[in-house]
PDB file of C-alpha atoms in Angstrom:
ATOM      1  CA  MET A  15      38.562 213.234  30.600  1.00  0.00           C
ATOM      2  CA  GLY A  16      35.915 211.900  32.961  1.00  0.00           C
ATOM      3  CA  MET A  17      35.865 208.637  31.000  1.00  0.00           C
ATOM      4  CA  ARG A  18      39.651 208.311  31.143  1.00  0.00           C
ATOM      5  CA  LEU A  19      39.986 208.556  34.915  1.00  0.00           C
ATOM      6  CA  PRO A  20      38.422 205.168  35.741  1.00  0.00           C
ATOM      7  CA  ALA A  21      40.708 203.547  33.172  1.00  0.00           C
ATOM      8  CA  LEU A  22      43.731 205.223  34.735  1.00  0.00           C
ATOM      9  CA  ALA A  23      42.613 204.184  38.194  1.00  0.00           C
ATOM     10  CA  GLY A  24      42.229 200.632  36.926  1.00  0.00           C
ATOM     11  CA  ALA A  25      45.738 200.744  35.534  1.00  0.00           C
ATOM     12  CA  LEU A  26      47.019 201.839  38.935  1.00  0.00           C
ATOM     13  CA  ALA A  27      45.155 198.988  40.649  1.00  0.00           C
ATOM     14  CA  LEU A  28      46.667 196.536  38.173  1.00  0.00           C
ATOM     15  CA  THR A  29      50.138 197.883  38.854  1.00  0.00           C
ATOM     16  CA  LEU A  30      49.592 197.725  42.602  1.00  0.00           C
ATOM     17  CA  SER A  31      48.657 194.063  42.234  1.00  0.00           C
ATOM     18  CA  GLY A  32      51.998 193.389  40.501  1.00  0.00           C
ATOM     19  CA  ALA A  33      53.452 192.090  43.739  1.00  0.00           C
ATOM     20  CA  ALA A  34      51.494 188.893  44.445  1.00  0.00           C
ATOM     21  CA  HIS A  35      50.920 187.485  47.909  1.00  0.00           C
ATOM     22  CA  ALA A  36      53.927 185.758  49.467  1.00  0.00           C
ATOM     23  CA  ALA A  37      54.100 181.969  49.703  1.00  0.00           C
ATOM     24  CA  ILE A  38      55.996 180.338  52.547  1.00  0.00           C
ATOM     25  CA  TYR A  39      57.871 177.185  51.570  1.00  0.00           C
ATOM     26  CA  ASP A  40      58.865 175.134  54.603  1.00  0.00           C
ATOM     27  CA  LEU A  41      61.203 172.160  54.241  1.00  0.00           C
ATOM     28  CA  ALA A  42      59.510 170.102  56.972  1.00  0.00           C
ATOM     29  CA  ALA A  43      55.907 171.035  56.164  1.00  0.00           C
ATOM     30  CA  ASP A  44      56.468 170.407  52.437  1.00  0.00           C
ATOM     31  CA  TRP A  45      58.305 167.114  52.969  1.00  0.00           C
ATOM     32  CA  SER A  46      57.534 164.218  50.670  1.00  0.00           C
ATOM     33  CA  ASP A  47      58.593 160.574  50.681  1.00  0.00           C
ATOM     34  CA  ALA A  48      56.877 160.129  47.339  1.00  0.00           C
ATOM     35  CA  SER A  49      58.732 162.379  44.900  1.00  0.00           C
ATOM     36  CA  ASN A  50      62.113 163.990  44.398  1.00  0.00           C
ATOM     37  CA  PRO A  51      62.152 166.715  43.123  1.00  0.00           C
ATOM     38  CA  ASN A  52      59.248 167.631  45.374  1.00  0.00           C
ATOM     39  CA  GLY A  53      57.770 170.872  44.048  1.00  0.00           C
ATOM     40  CA  VAL A  54      60.359 173.581  44.686  1.00  0.00           C
ATOM     41  CA  TRP A  55      62.573 171.239  46.749  1.00  0.00           C
ATOM     42  CA  THR A  56      65.162 168.686  45.604  1.00  0.00           C
ATOM     43  CA  TYR A  57      67.145 166.439  47.992  1.00  0.00           C
ATOM     44  CA  ARG A  58      70.525 165.763  46.400  1.00  0.00           C
ATOM     45  CA  GLU A  59      74.060 164.400  46.481  1.00  0.00           C
ATOM     46  CA  GLY A  60      76.189 166.598  44.272  1.00  0.00           C
ATOM     47  CA  SER A  61      73.955 167.474  41.325  1.00  0.00           C
ATOM     48  CA  ASN A  62      71.964 164.227  41.510  1.00  0.00           C
ATOM     49  CA  ALA A  63      68.551 163.729  43.099  1.00  0.00           C
ATOM     50  CA  LEU A  64      68.718 161.088  45.824  1.00  0.00           C
ATOM     51  CA  GLY A  65      66.746 157.889  45.472  1.00  0.00           C
ATOM     52  CA  HIS A  66      64.223 156.635  48.021  1.00  0.00           C
ATOM     53  CA  VAL A  67      64.599 153.766  50.482  1.00  0.00           C
ATOM     54  CA  SER A  68      61.687 152.551  52.584  1.00  0.00           C
ATOM     55  CA  ASP A  69      63.760 151.737  55.677  1.00  0.00           C
ATOM     56  CA  TRP A  70      67.102 153.501  55.871  1.00  0.00           C
ATOM     57  CA  TYR A  71      69.465 152.297  58.621  1.00  0.00           C
ATOM     58  CA  GLY A  72      67.021 149.488  59.445  1.00  0.00           C
ATOM     59  CA  SER A  73      65.921 148.604  62.943  1.00  0.00           C
ATOM     60  CA  THR A  74      69.101 150.063  64.481  1.00  0.00           C
ATOM     61  CA  LEU A  75      67.944 153.656  63.967  1.00  0.00           C
ATOM     62  CA  TYR A  76      65.250 153.546  66.664  1.00  0.00           C
ATOM     63  CA  SER A  77      65.054 151.440  69.786  1.00  0.00           C
ATOM     64  CA  SER A  78      61.446 150.623  68.857  1.00  0.00           C
ATOM     65  CA  GLY A  79      62.573 149.271  65.492  1.00  0.00           C
ATOM     66  CA  THR A  80      60.287 151.691  63.667  1.00  0.00           C
ATOM     67  CA  ALA A  81      61.099 151.941  59.959  1.00  0.00           C
ATOM     68  CA  GLN A  82      62.589 155.204  58.725  1.00  0.00           C
ATOM     69  CA  PRO A  83      62.004 156.124  55.068  1.00  0.00           C
ATOM     70  CA  ALA A  84      64.726 158.344  53.626  1.00  0.00           C
ATOM     71  CA  TRP A  85      66.189 159.862  50.517  1.00  0.00           C
ATOM     72  CA  ALA A  86      69.600 158.211  50.302  1.00  0.00           C
ATOM     73  CA  THR A  87      72.164 156.582  48.065  1.00  0.00           C
ATOM     74  CA  GLY A  88      71.053 153.150  49.248  1.00  0.00           C
ATOM     75  CA  VAL A  89      71.403 150.806  52.217  1.00  0.00           C
ATOM     76  CA  ALA A  90      74.613 148.932  51.384  1.00  0.00           C
ATOM     77  CA  THR A  91      77.407 149.047  53.956  1.00  0.00           C
ATOM     78  CA  GLY A  92      79.777 151.906  53.205  1.00  0.00           C
ATOM     79  CA  ALA A  93      77.466 153.335  50.547  1.00  0.00           C
ATOM     80  CA  PHE A  94      74.314 154.593  52.257  1.00  0.00           C
ATOM     81  CA  LEU A  95      75.417 158.222  52.712  1.00  0.00           C
ATOM     82  CA  PRO A  96      74.466 160.964  52.258  1.00  0.00           C
ATOM     83  CA  ALA A  97      70.892 160.616  53.422  1.00  0.00           C
ATOM     84  CA  VAL A  98      68.068 162.859  54.595  1.00  0.00           C
ATOM     85  CA  PHE A  99      64.789 162.002  56.298  1.00  0.00           C
ATOM     86  CA  LYS A 100      61.865 163.314  58.302  1.00  0.00           C
ATOM     87  CA  ALA A 101      62.053 161.538  61.649  1.00  0.00           C
ATOM     88  CA  THR A 102      59.194 159.077  62.114  1.00  0.00           C
ATOM     89  CA  SER A 103      59.598 157.972  65.739  1.00  0.00           C
ATOM     90  CA  GLY A 104      60.402 159.328  69.187  1.00  0.00           C
ATOM     91  CA  GLY A 105      61.349 158.282  72.675  1.00  0.00           C
ATOM     92  CA  ALA A 106      61.113 159.928  76.092  1.00  0.00           C
ATOM     93  CA  ASP A 107      60.361 163.636  75.785  1.00  0.00           C
ATOM     94  CA  ASN A 108      59.829 162.923  72.082  1.00  0.00           C
ATOM     95  CA  ARG A 109      63.583 162.498  71.683  1.00  0.00           C
ATOM     96  CA  ILE A 110      64.564 159.959  69.083  1.00  0.00           C
ATOM     97  CA  SER A 111      66.419 156.928  70.436  1.00  0.00           C
ATOM     98  CA  CYS A 112      69.024 156.093  67.819  1.00  0.00           C
ATOM     99  CA  CYS A 113      72.588 155.055  67.219  1.00  0.00           C
ATOM    100  CA  GLY A 114      73.397 154.382  70.846  1.00  0.00           C
ATOM    101  CA  ALA A 115      74.358 157.786  72.225  1.00  0.00           C
ATOM    102  CA  ASN A 116      73.402 161.421  72.658  1.00  0.00           C
ATOM    103  CA  GLN A 117      70.751 161.681  69.957  1.00  0.00           C
ATOM    104  CA  ASN A 118      69.409 165.172  69.567  1.00  0.00           C
ATOM    105  CA  PHE A 119      66.378 165.414  67.293  1.00  0.00           C
ATOM    106  CA  LEU A 120      62.615 165.108  67.606  1.00  0.00           C
ATOM    107  CA  LYS A 121      59.915 163.317  65.715  1.00  0.00           C
ATOM    108  CA  GLY A 122      59.080 165.419  62.656  1.00  0.00           C
ATOM    109  CA  ASP A 123      62.527 167.034  62.401  1.00  0.00           C
ATOM    110  CA  ILE A 124      64.407 166.965  59.104  1.00  0.00           C
ATOM    111  CA  VAL A 125      67.764 165.277  59.616  1.00  0.00           C
ATOM    112  CA  ALA A 126      70.600 164.701  57.173  1.00  0.00           C
ATOM    113  CA  HIS A 127      73.737 162.599  57.507  1.00  0.00           C
ATOM    114  CA  THR A 128      76.855 163.830  55.713  1.00  0.00           C
ATOM    115  CA  THR A 129      79.434 161.665  53.985  1.00  0.00           C
ATOM    116  CA  ASP A 130      82.983 160.788  54.982  1.00  0.00           C
ATOM    117  CA  GLY A 131      85.835 158.568  53.849  1.00  0.00           C
ATOM    118  CA  PHE A 132      84.223 155.534  55.431  1.00  0.00           C
ATOM    119  CA  ASN A 133      80.743 155.895  53.998  1.00  0.00           C
ATOM    120  CA  GLY A 134      79.590 157.688  50.872  1.00  0.00           C
ATOM    121  CA  ALA A 135      83.025 158.656  49.622  1.00  0.00           C
ATOM    122  CA  ALA A 136      81.964 157.872  46.057  1.00  0.00           C
ATOM    123  CA  PHE A 137      79.017 160.264  46.191  1.00  0.00           C
ATOM    124  CA  GLY A 138      78.683 164.035  46.056  1.00  0.00           C
ATOM    125  CA  THR A 139      78.175 166.451  48.922  1.00  0.00           C
ATOM    126  CA  PHE A 140      74.699 166.481  50.430  1.00  0.00           C
ATOM    127  CA  ASN A 141      72.573 169.498  49.562  1.00  0.00           C
ATOM    128  CA  ILE A 142      68.988 170.708  49.491  1.00  0.00           C
ATOM    129  CA  LEU A 143      67.973 172.773  46.484  1.00  0.00           C
ATOM    130  CA  PHE A 144      65.137 175.304  46.323  1.00  0.00           C
ATOM    131  CA  THR A 145      64.148 176.377  42.796  1.00  0.00           C
ATOM    132  CA  ALA A 146      62.268 179.661  42.353  1.00  0.00           C
ATOM    133  CA  PRO A 147      58.837 178.995  40.798  1.00  0.00           C
ATOM    134  CA  SER A 148      58.733 182.481  39.233  1.00  0.00           C
ATOM    135  CA  ASP A 149      60.485 185.845  39.361  1.00  0.00           C
ATOM    136  CA  GLY A 150      60.367 187.192  42.888  1.00  0.00           C
ATOM    137  CA  THR A 151      62.017 188.025  46.189  1.00  0.00           C
ATOM    138  CA  ALA A 152      63.056 185.331  48.652  1.00  0.00           C
ATOM    139  CA  ASP A 153      63.701 185.709  52.366  1.00  0.00           C
ATOM    140  CA  ILE A 154      65.660 182.595  53.332  1.00  0.00           C
ATOM    141  CA  SER A 155      66.031 181.528  56.953  1.00  0.00           C
ATOM    142  CA  GLY A 156      66.766 178.405  58.926  1.00  0.00           C
ATOM    143  CA  LEU A 157      68.322 176.507  61.811  1.00  0.00           C
ATOM    144  CA  LEU A 158      71.123 173.927  61.926  1.00  0.00           C
ATOM    145  CA  TRP A 159      72.347 171.807  64.813  1.00  0.00           C
ATOM    146  CA  ASN A 160      74.320 168.663  65.602  1.00  0.00           C
ATOM    147  CA  ALA A 161      71.583 166.036  65.661  1.00  0.00           C
ATOM    148  CA  ARG A 162      73.889 163.702  67.539  1.00  0.00           C
ATOM    149  CA  ILE A 163      76.449 164.879  70.074  1.00  0.00           C
ATOM    150  CA  ILE A 164      79.028 162.122  69.976  1.00  0.00           C
ATOM    151  CA  GLY A 165      82.680 163.070  70.355  1.00  0.00           C
ATOM    152  CA  ASP A 166      84.360 165.510  68.014  1.00  0.00           C
ATOM    153  CA  ARG A 167      82.337 165.430  64.811  1.00  0.00           C
ATOM    154  CA  PRO A 168      82.143 169.022  63.571  1.00  0.00           C
ATOM    155  CA  GLN A 169      80.128 169.699  60.432  1.00  0.00           C
ATOM    156  CA  GLY A 170      79.845 172.740  58.165  1.00  0.00           C
ATOM    157  CA  TYR A 171      77.349 174.449  55.909  1.00  0.00           C
ATOM    158  CA  SER A 172      77.325 176.755  52.912  1.00  0.00           C
ATOM    159  CA  LEU A 173      74.323 178.650  51.544  1.00  0.00           C
ATOM    160  CA  TYR A 174      74.381 179.644  47.882  1.00  0.00           C
ATOM    161  CA  VAL A 175      71.911 182.010  46.208  1.00  0.00           C
ATOM    162  CA  ASP A 176      71.914 181.538  42.442  1.00  0.00           C
ATOM    163  CA  GLY A 177      75.405 180.069  42.650  1.00  0.00           C
ATOM    164  CA  VAL A 178      76.863 182.846  44.820  1.00  0.00           C
ATOM    165  CA  LEU A 179      77.972 182.092  48.387  1.00  0.00           C
ATOM    166  CA  ALA A 180      75.667 183.975  50.764  1.00  0.00           C
ATOM    167  CA  ALA A 181      76.588 182.412  54.124  1.00  0.00           C
ATOM    168  CA  SER A 182      78.696 179.645  55.633  1.00  0.00           C
ATOM    169  CA  GLY A 183      79.816 178.439  59.015  1.00  0.00           C
ATOM    170  CA  ALA A 184      80.604 175.633  61.445  1.00  0.00           C
ATOM    171  CA  ILE A 185      78.109 173.331  63.164  1.00  0.00           C
ATOM    172  CA  ALA A 186      79.941 172.066  66.234  1.00  0.00           C
ATOM    173  CA  GLY A 187      78.654 171.183  69.700  1.00  0.00           C
ATOM    174  CA  LEU A 188      75.222 172.701  69.018  1.00  0.00           C
ATOM    175  CA  ASP A 189      72.209 170.920  70.461  1.00  0.00           C
ATOM    176  CA  ARG A 190      68.689 171.446  69.173  1.00  0.00           C
ATOM    177  CA  ASP A 191      67.925 174.118  71.779  1.00  0.00           C
ATOM    178  CA  HIS A 192      70.992 176.149  70.801  1.00  0.00           C
ATOM    179  CA  ALA A 193      70.868 175.819  67.040  1.00  0.00           C
ATOM    180  CA  LEU A 194      72.807 177.989  64.644  1.00  0.00           C
ATOM    181  CA  THR A 195      70.679 180.390  62.595  1.00  0.00           C
ATOM    182  CA  PHE A 196      71.376 181.124  58.937  1.00  0.00           C
ATOM    183  CA  GLY A 197      69.735 183.105  56.196  1.00  0.00           C
ATOM    184  CA  ALA A 198      69.799 185.477  53.266  1.00  0.00           C
ATOM    185  CA  PRO A 199      67.162 188.227  53.227  1.00  0.00           C
ATOM    186  CA  SER A 200      65.597 189.895  50.179  1.00  0.00           C
ATOM    187  CA  ALA A 201      67.281 187.707  47.564  1.00  0.00           C
ATOM    188  CA  MET A 202      66.093 188.663  44.075  1.00  0.00           C
ATOM    189  CA  LEU A 203      65.470 185.534  42.006  1.00  0.00           C
ATOM    190  CA  ALA A 204      64.357 184.898  38.457  1.00  0.00           C
ATOM    191  CA  ALA A 205      62.211 181.889  37.628  1.00  0.00           C
ATOM    192  CA  GLY A 206      64.456 178.814  37.765  1.00  0.00           C
ATOM    193  CA  ASP A 207      67.136 180.413  39.955  1.00  0.00           C
ATOM    194  CA  THR A 208      68.191 178.310  42.915  1.00  0.00           C
ATOM    195  CA  VAL A 209      69.007 178.473  46.594  1.00  0.00           C
ATOM    196  CA  MET A 210      71.276 175.638  47.771  1.00  0.00           C
ATOM    197  CA  LEU A 211      72.007 174.586  51.346  1.00  0.00           C
ATOM    198  CA  GLN A 212      75.070 172.343  51.390  1.00  0.00           C
ATOM    199  CA  LEU A 213      76.159 170.243  54.407  1.00  0.00           C
ATOM    200  CA  TYR A 214      79.524 168.518  54.845  1.00  0.00           C
ATOM    201  CA  ARG A 215      81.981 167.270  57.435  1.00  0.00           C
ATOM    202  CA  THR A 216      84.805 169.568  58.522  1.00  0.00           C
ATOM    203  CA  GLY A 217      86.622 166.832  60.453  1.00  0.00           C
ATOM    204  CA  SER A 218      87.255 163.238  59.527  1.00  0.00           C
ATOM    205  CA  THR A 219      83.755 161.891  60.139  1.00  0.00           C
ATOM    206  CA  GLY A 220      80.313 162.752  58.841  1.00  0.00           C
ATOM    207  CA  ASP A 221      77.323 162.839  61.167  1.00  0.00           C
ATOM    208  CA  PHE A 222      73.696 163.777  61.682  1.00  0.00           C
ATOM    209  CA  VAL A 223      72.683 167.414  61.211  1.00  0.00           C
ATOM    210  CA  GLY A 224      69.233 168.749  62.067  1.00  0.00           C
ATOM    211  CA  ILE A 225      67.753 171.173  59.545  1.00  0.00           C
ATOM    212  CA  GLY A 226      65.029 173.783  59.653  1.00  0.00           C
ATOM    213  CA  MET A 227      64.623 175.854  56.471  1.00  0.00           C
ATOM    214  CA  THR A 228      61.978 178.196  55.131  1.00  0.00           C
ATOM    215  CA  VAL A 229      61.785 180.419  52.055  1.00  0.00           C
ATOM    216  CA  ASP A 230      59.311 183.301  52.238  1.00  0.00           C
ATOM    217  CA  PHE A 231      58.808 183.934  48.534  1.00  0.00           C
ATOM    218  CA  THR A 232      57.005 186.924  47.034  1.00  0.00           C
ATOM    219  CA  PRO A 233      56.468 186.534  43.293  1.00  0.00           C
ATOM    220  CA  THR A 234      56.629 189.554  41.028  1.00  0.00           C
ATOM    221  CA  ILE A 235      54.071 189.808  38.228  1.00  0.00           C
ATOM    222  CA  GLY A 236      54.625 192.065  35.247  1.00  0.00           C
ATOM    223  CA  GLY A 237      58.103 193.243  36.108  1.00  0.00           C
ATOM    224  CA  ALA A 238      59.814 194.735  39.108  1.00  0.00           C
ATOM    225  CA  VAL A 239      57.816 196.193  41.985  1.00  0.00           C
ATOM    226  CA  PRO A 240      58.120 200.007  41.976  1.00  0.00           C
ATOM    227  CA  GLU A 241      59.940 201.763  44.786  1.00  0.00           C
ATOM    228  CA  PRO A 242      57.865 203.633  47.445  1.00  0.00           C
ATOM    229  CA  SER A 243      58.858 206.999  45.918  1.00  0.00           C
ATOM    230  CA  THR A 244      57.459 205.817  42.587  1.00  0.00           C
ATOM    231  CA  TRP A 245      54.145 204.873  44.225  1.00  0.00           C
ATOM    232  CA  ALA A 246      53.975 208.351  45.778  1.00  0.00           C
ATOM    233  CA  MET A 247      54.556 210.092  42.455  1.00  0.00           C
ATOM    234  CA  MET A 248      51.921 207.953  40.762  1.00  0.00           C
ATOM    235  CA  LEU A 249      49.342 208.648  43.452  1.00  0.00           C
ATOM    236  CA  VAL A 250      49.980 212.395  43.318  1.00  0.00           C
ATOM    237  CA  GLY A 251      49.628 212.280  39.549  1.00  0.00           C
ATOM    238  CA  PHE A 252      46.309 210.462  39.690  1.00  0.00           C
ATOM    239  CA  ALA A 253      45.036 212.824  42.375  1.00  0.00           C
ATOM    240  CA  GLY A 254      45.913 215.741  40.100  1.00  0.00           C
ATOM    241  CA  LEU A 255      44.103 214.136  37.189  1.00  0.00           C
ATOM    242  CA  GLY A 256      41.031 213.616  39.346  1.00  0.00           C
ATOM    243  CA  PHE A 257      41.022 217.251  40.471  1.00  0.00           C
ATOM    244  CA  ALA A 258      41.385 218.476  36.884  1.00  0.00           C
ATOM    245  CA  SER A 259      38.553 216.221  35.779  1.00  0.00           C
ATOM    246  CA  GLN A 260      36.220 217.550  38.460  1.00  0.00           C
ATOM    247  CA  ARG A 261      36.967 221.160  37.472  1.00  0.00           C
ATOM    248  CA  ARG A 262      36.125 220.432  33.839  1.00  0.00           C
ATOM    249  CA  LYS A 263      32.774 218.983  34.897  1.00  0.00           C
ATOM    250  CA  LYS A 264      31.558 222.293  36.420  1.00  0.00           C
ATOM    251  CA  PRO A 265      28.625 223.780  34.424  1.00  0.00           C
ATOM    252  CA  VAL A 266      29.405 226.737  32.241  1.00  0.00           C
ATOM    253  CA  ALA A 267      26.981 229.715  32.456  1.00  0.00           C
ATOM    254  CA  VAL A 268      25.309 230.529  29.103  1.00  0.00           C
ATOM    255  CA  ALA A 269      24.488 234.187  28.332  1.00  0.00           C
ATOM    256  CA  ALA A 270      20.751 234.914  27.912  1.00  0.00           C
TER     257      ALA A 270
END
């Protein structure tokens, strides 16, 4: 029995290691202008990955004329939405100077522009897709705000976890300092399952929406992670085995 105990203890250690360390996937930190899909992230219109343009919106996006790379449907008039980019330039107080009025995002922010009947009508709804790299648990959280406050241009969002609506709401009159929070905690995902954040207009006109999104993902190795009560029972069992093993090791007196 003494030889079996280390093996059993090793088995317990292996089981305890079944829940691997969490990885935090951050939309802004993970951003790429080189590839789409980009690891776990895909920037899309409908079910299609967006293409890349080296200078979306041209010199009119920033007062400095700084180029803005983006994932978009193109640059042609009436057909350059939806689009999404990581802001490359800033103005006073690091506020971006764009589009003539009430801009509301900072250098380094992720900003999308939704479609409307005037621009991008032929394309699908903008969305960001996260694809689970393995079985695991995902804690999804984020911020959304109107990245340009210009008249009545309300936008909306929907968050889907493996195709099931988990949250939705309106984005209207929200500046960066008063952003809407969204999320879905403890979502169980299998490898290849998806989390989709969809953005769209709720009025007649699309507009800029600022996005912050993170997925705190804990992969599961070798099946589901046992419940706390299961851990307790296992530990008690191993403690009992250890006690029994020690008793059997006591020397036995031999009659003279």
